[in-house]
Tab-separated table of C-alpha atoms in Angstrom:
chain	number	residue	atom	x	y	z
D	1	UNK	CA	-11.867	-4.534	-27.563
D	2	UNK	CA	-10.326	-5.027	-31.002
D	3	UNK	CA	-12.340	-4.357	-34.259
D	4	UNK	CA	-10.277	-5.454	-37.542
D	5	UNK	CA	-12.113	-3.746	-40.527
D	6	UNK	CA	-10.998	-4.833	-44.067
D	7	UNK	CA	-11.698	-3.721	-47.485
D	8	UNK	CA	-10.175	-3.835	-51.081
D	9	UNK	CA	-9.694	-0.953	-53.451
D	10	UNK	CA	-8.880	-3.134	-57.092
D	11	UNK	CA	-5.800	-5.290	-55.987
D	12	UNK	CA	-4.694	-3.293	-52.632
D	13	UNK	CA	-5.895	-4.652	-49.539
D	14	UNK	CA	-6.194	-2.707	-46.309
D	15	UNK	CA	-6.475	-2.930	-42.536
D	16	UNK	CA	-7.436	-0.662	-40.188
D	17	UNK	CA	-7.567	-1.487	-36.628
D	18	UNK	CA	-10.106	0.257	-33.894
D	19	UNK	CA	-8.869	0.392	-30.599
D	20	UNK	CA	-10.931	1.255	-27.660
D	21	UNK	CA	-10.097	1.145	-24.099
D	22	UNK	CA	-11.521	-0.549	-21.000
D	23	UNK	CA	-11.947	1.337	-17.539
D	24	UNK	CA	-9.570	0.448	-14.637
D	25	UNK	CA	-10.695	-2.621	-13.022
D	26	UNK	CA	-11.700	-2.044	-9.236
D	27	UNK	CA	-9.378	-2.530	-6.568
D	28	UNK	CA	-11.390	-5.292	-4.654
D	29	UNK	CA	-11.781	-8.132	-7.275
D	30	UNK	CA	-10.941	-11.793	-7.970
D	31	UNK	CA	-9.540	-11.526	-11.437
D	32	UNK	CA	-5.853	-8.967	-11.720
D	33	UNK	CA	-5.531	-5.281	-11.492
D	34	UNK	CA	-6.512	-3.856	-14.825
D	35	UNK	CA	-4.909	-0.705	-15.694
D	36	UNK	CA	-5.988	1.585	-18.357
D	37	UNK	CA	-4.104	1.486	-21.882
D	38	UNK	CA	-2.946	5.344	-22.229
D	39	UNK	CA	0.528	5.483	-23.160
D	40	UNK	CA	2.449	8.551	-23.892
D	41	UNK	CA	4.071	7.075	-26.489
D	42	UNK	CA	5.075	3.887	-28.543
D	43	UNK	CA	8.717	3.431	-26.518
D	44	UNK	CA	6.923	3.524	-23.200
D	45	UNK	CA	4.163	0.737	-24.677
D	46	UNK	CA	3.188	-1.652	-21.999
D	47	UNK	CA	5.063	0.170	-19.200
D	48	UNK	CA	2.883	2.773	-18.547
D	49	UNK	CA	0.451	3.158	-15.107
D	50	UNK	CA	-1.895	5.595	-15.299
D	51	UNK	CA	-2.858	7.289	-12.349
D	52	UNK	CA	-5.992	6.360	-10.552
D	53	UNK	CA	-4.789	2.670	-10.903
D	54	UNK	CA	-5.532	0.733	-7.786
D	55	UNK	CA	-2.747	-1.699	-6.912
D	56	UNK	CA	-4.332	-4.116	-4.067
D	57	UNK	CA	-1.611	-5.012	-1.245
D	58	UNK	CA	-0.972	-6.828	2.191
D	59	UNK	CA	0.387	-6.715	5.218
D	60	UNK	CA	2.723	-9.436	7.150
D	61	UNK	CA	0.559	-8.632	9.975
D	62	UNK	CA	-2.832	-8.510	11.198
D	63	UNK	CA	-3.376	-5.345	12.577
D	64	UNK	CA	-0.655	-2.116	13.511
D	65	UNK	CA	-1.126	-0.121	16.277
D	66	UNK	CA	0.149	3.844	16.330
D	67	UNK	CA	-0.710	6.975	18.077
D	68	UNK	CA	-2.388	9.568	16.163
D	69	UNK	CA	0.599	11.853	15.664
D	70	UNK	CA	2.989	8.955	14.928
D	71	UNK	CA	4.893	8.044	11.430
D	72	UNK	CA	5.159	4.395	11.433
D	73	UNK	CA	7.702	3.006	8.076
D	74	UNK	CA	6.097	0.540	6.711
D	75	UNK	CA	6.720	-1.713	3.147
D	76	UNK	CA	3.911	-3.214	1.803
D	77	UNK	CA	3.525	-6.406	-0.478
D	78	UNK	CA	1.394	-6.191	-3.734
D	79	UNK	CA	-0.942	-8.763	-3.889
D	80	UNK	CA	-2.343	-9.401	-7.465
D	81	UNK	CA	-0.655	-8.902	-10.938
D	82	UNK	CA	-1.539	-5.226	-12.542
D	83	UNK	CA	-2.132	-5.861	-15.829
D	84	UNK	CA	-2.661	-3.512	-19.210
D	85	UNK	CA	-5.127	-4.119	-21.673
D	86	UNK	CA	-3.039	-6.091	-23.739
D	87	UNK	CA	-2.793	-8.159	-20.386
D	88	UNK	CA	0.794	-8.105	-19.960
D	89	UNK	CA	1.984	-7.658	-16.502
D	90	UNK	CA	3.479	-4.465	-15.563
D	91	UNK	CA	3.518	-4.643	-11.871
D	92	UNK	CA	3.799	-8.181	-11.080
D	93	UNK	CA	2.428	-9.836	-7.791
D	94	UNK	CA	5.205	-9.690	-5.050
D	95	UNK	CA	6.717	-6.573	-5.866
D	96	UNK	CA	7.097	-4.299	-2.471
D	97	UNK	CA	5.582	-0.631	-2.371
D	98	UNK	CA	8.109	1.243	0.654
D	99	UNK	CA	6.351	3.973	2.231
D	100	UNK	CA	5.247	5.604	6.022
D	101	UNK	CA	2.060	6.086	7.879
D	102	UNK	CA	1.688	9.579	8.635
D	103	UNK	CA	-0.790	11.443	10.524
D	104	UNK	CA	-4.137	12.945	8.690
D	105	UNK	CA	-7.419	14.414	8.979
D	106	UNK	CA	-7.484	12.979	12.519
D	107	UNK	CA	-6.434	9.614	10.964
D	108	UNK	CA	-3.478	8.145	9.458
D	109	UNK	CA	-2.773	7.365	6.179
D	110	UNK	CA	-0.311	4.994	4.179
D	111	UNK	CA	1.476	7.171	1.453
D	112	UNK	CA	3.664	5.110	-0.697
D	113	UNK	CA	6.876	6.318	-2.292
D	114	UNK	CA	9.828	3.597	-3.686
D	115	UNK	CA	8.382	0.958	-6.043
D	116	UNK	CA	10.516	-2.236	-6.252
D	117	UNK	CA	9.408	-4.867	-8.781
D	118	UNK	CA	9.356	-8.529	-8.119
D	119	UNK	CA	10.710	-10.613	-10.828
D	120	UNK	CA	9.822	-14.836	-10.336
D	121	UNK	CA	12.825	-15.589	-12.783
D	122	UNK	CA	15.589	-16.213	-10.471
D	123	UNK	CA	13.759	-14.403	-7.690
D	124	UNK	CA	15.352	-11.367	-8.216
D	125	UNK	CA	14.429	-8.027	-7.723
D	126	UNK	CA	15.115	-5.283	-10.012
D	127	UNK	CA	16.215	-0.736	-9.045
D	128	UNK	CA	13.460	0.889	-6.958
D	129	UNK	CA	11.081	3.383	-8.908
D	130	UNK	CA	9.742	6.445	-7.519
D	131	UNK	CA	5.742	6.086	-6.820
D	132	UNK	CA	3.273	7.994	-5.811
D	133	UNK	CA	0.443	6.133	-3.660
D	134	UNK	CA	-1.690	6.506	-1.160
D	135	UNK	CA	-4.604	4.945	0.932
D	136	UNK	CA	-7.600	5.854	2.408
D	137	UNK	CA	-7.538	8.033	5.468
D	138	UNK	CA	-8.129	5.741	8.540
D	139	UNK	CA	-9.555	6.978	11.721
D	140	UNK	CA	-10.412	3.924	13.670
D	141	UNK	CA	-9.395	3.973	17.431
D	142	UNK	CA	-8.818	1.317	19.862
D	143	UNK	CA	-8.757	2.697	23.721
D	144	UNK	CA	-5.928	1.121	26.250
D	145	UNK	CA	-6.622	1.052	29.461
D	146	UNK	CA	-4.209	0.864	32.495
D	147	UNK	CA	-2.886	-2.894	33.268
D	148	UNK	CA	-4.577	-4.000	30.420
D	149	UNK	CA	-3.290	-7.643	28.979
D	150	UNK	CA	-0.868	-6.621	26.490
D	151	UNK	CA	-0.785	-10.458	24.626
D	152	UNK	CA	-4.118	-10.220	23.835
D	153	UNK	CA	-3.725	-6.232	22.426
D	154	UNK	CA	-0.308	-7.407	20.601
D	155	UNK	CA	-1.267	-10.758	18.904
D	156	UNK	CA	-1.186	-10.545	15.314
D	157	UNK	CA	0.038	-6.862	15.634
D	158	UNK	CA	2.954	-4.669	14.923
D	159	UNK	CA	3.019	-1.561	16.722
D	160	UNK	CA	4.567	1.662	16.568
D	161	UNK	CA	7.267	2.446	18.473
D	162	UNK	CA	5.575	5.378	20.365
D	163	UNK	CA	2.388	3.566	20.465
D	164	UNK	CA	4.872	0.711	22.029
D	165	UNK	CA	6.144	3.540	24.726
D	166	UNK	CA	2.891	4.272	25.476
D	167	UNK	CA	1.591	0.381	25.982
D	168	UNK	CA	4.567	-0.199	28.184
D	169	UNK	CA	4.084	2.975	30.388
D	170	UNK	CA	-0.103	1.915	30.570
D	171	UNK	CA	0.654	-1.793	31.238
D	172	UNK	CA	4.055	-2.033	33.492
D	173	UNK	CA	5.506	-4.320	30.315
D	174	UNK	CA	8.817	-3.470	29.336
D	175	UNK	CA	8.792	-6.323	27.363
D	176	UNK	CA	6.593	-5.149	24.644
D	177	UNK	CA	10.000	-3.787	22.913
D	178	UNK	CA	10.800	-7.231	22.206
D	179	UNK	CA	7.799	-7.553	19.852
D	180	UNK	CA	7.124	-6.738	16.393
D	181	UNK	CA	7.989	-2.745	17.258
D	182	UNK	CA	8.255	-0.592	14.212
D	183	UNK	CA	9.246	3.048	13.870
D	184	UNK	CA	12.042	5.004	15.798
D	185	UNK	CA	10.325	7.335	18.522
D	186	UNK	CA	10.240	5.858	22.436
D	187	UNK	CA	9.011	6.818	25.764
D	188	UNK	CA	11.582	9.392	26.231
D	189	UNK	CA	9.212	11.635	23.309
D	190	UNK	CA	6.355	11.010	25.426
D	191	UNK	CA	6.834	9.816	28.798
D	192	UNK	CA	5.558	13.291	30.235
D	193	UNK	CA	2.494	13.057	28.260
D	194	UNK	CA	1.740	9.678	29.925
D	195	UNK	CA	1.850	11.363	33.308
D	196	UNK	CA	-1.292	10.178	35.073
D	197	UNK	CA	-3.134	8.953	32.595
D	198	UNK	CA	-5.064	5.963	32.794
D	199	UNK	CA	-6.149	5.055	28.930
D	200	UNK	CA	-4.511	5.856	25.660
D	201	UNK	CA	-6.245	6.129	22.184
D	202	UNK	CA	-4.462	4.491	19.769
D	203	UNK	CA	-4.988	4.521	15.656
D	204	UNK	CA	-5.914	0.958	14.785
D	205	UNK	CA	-5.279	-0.063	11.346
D	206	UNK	CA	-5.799	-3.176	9.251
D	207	UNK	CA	-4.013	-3.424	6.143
D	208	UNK	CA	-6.205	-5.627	4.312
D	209	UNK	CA	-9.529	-3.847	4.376
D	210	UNK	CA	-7.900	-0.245	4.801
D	211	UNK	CA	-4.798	-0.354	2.791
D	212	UNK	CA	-6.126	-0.171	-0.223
D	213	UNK	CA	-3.729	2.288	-2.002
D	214	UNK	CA	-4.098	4.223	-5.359
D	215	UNK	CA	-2.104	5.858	-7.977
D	216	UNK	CA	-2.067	9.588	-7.199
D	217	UNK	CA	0.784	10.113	-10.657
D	218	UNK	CA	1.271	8.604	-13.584
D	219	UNK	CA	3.849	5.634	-13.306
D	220	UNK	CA	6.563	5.351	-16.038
D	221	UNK	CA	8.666	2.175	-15.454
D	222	UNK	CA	11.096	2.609	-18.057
């Protein structure tokens, strides 16, 4: 909100301006990402995100499938404009957040780390930033059972390469590595653990309702 306060001292006039800052708009919303003026200094003006900012992304798929002690690389897509106060667009819609799933507090989480910012002119990308983001932790399971029908587990889904291993070894389909496989472990790391079994718990995650990610440091794109 801008105040301008005026007064007059004989012929002199003047200004003063009152600046006073809004609180980071929330992550689920229909208007852009708002994040909080608080700029370190007067170079760094409008390219400053402050951590807690929420940055709202997708997915190219559906759903991804991974067992519980699997890292899965994964690149997401930001989905709405992240705008300061001055609204001025500092991470613009399109830009890609690179990062992993990892494995914790008997969930997985997405933890973000390379920043690359989308630029329309020319459709051209500009050098990768370090950032610091993560998601929620997501614990949601889905149980495969033995012979199960993989097309209707793997539509709309991309799936972990041990999580792929593990489908294959369940189901009898060898095909599965054909698919939308992500990740570099395979059913050599955990054929033996397969031995017998006759259903496999695998983390189920949905980008769009759980990958909500967060600034966990303060982002300086300079």
């Amino acid at each position: 909100m801008l105040n301008l306060k005026s007064w007059k001292t004989g012929t002199a006039a003047f200004l003063a301006l009152t600046i006073t800052s809004s609180a980071v708009t929330p992550l689920i919303t229909t208007a852009p990402a708002l994040a909080q003026t608080r700029y370190p200094d007067s170079e760094s003006y409008n390219r400053f995100v402050p951590s807690g900012t929420a940055i709202k992304v997708r997915y190219e798929k559906d759903k991804v499938l991974l067992m519980p002690d699997e890292k899965v690389p994964l690149t997401l897509t930001v989905a709405e404009d992240v705008v300061g106060n001055d609204r001025r667009v500092l991470i613009p819609r399109g830009s890609e957040i690179k990062g992993e799933l990892r494995p914790a507090y008997r969930g997985t989480q997405f933890v973000g780390k390379e920043l690359t910012l989308y630029r329309d002119l020319g459709n051209t990308q500009v050098r990768p930033y370090y950032i610091n983001v993560t998601s929620n932790v997501v614990t949601r399971t889905e149980e495969v059972k033995k012979g199960a029908n993989t097309t209707s587990i793997l539509t709309g889904t991309a799936i972990g390469a041990g999580a792929a291993a593990a489908l294959a070894a369940l189901t009898g389909n060898r095909s599965i590595s054909a698919l939308e496989v992500i990740g570099g472990a395979g059913l050599g790391t955990i054929g033996g653990w397969l031995l017998n079994r006759k259903t496999v718990k695998m983390v189920a995650v949905y980008p769009e309702q759980d990958l909500a990610v967060k600034l966990r440091s303060d982002l300086a794109l300079r």
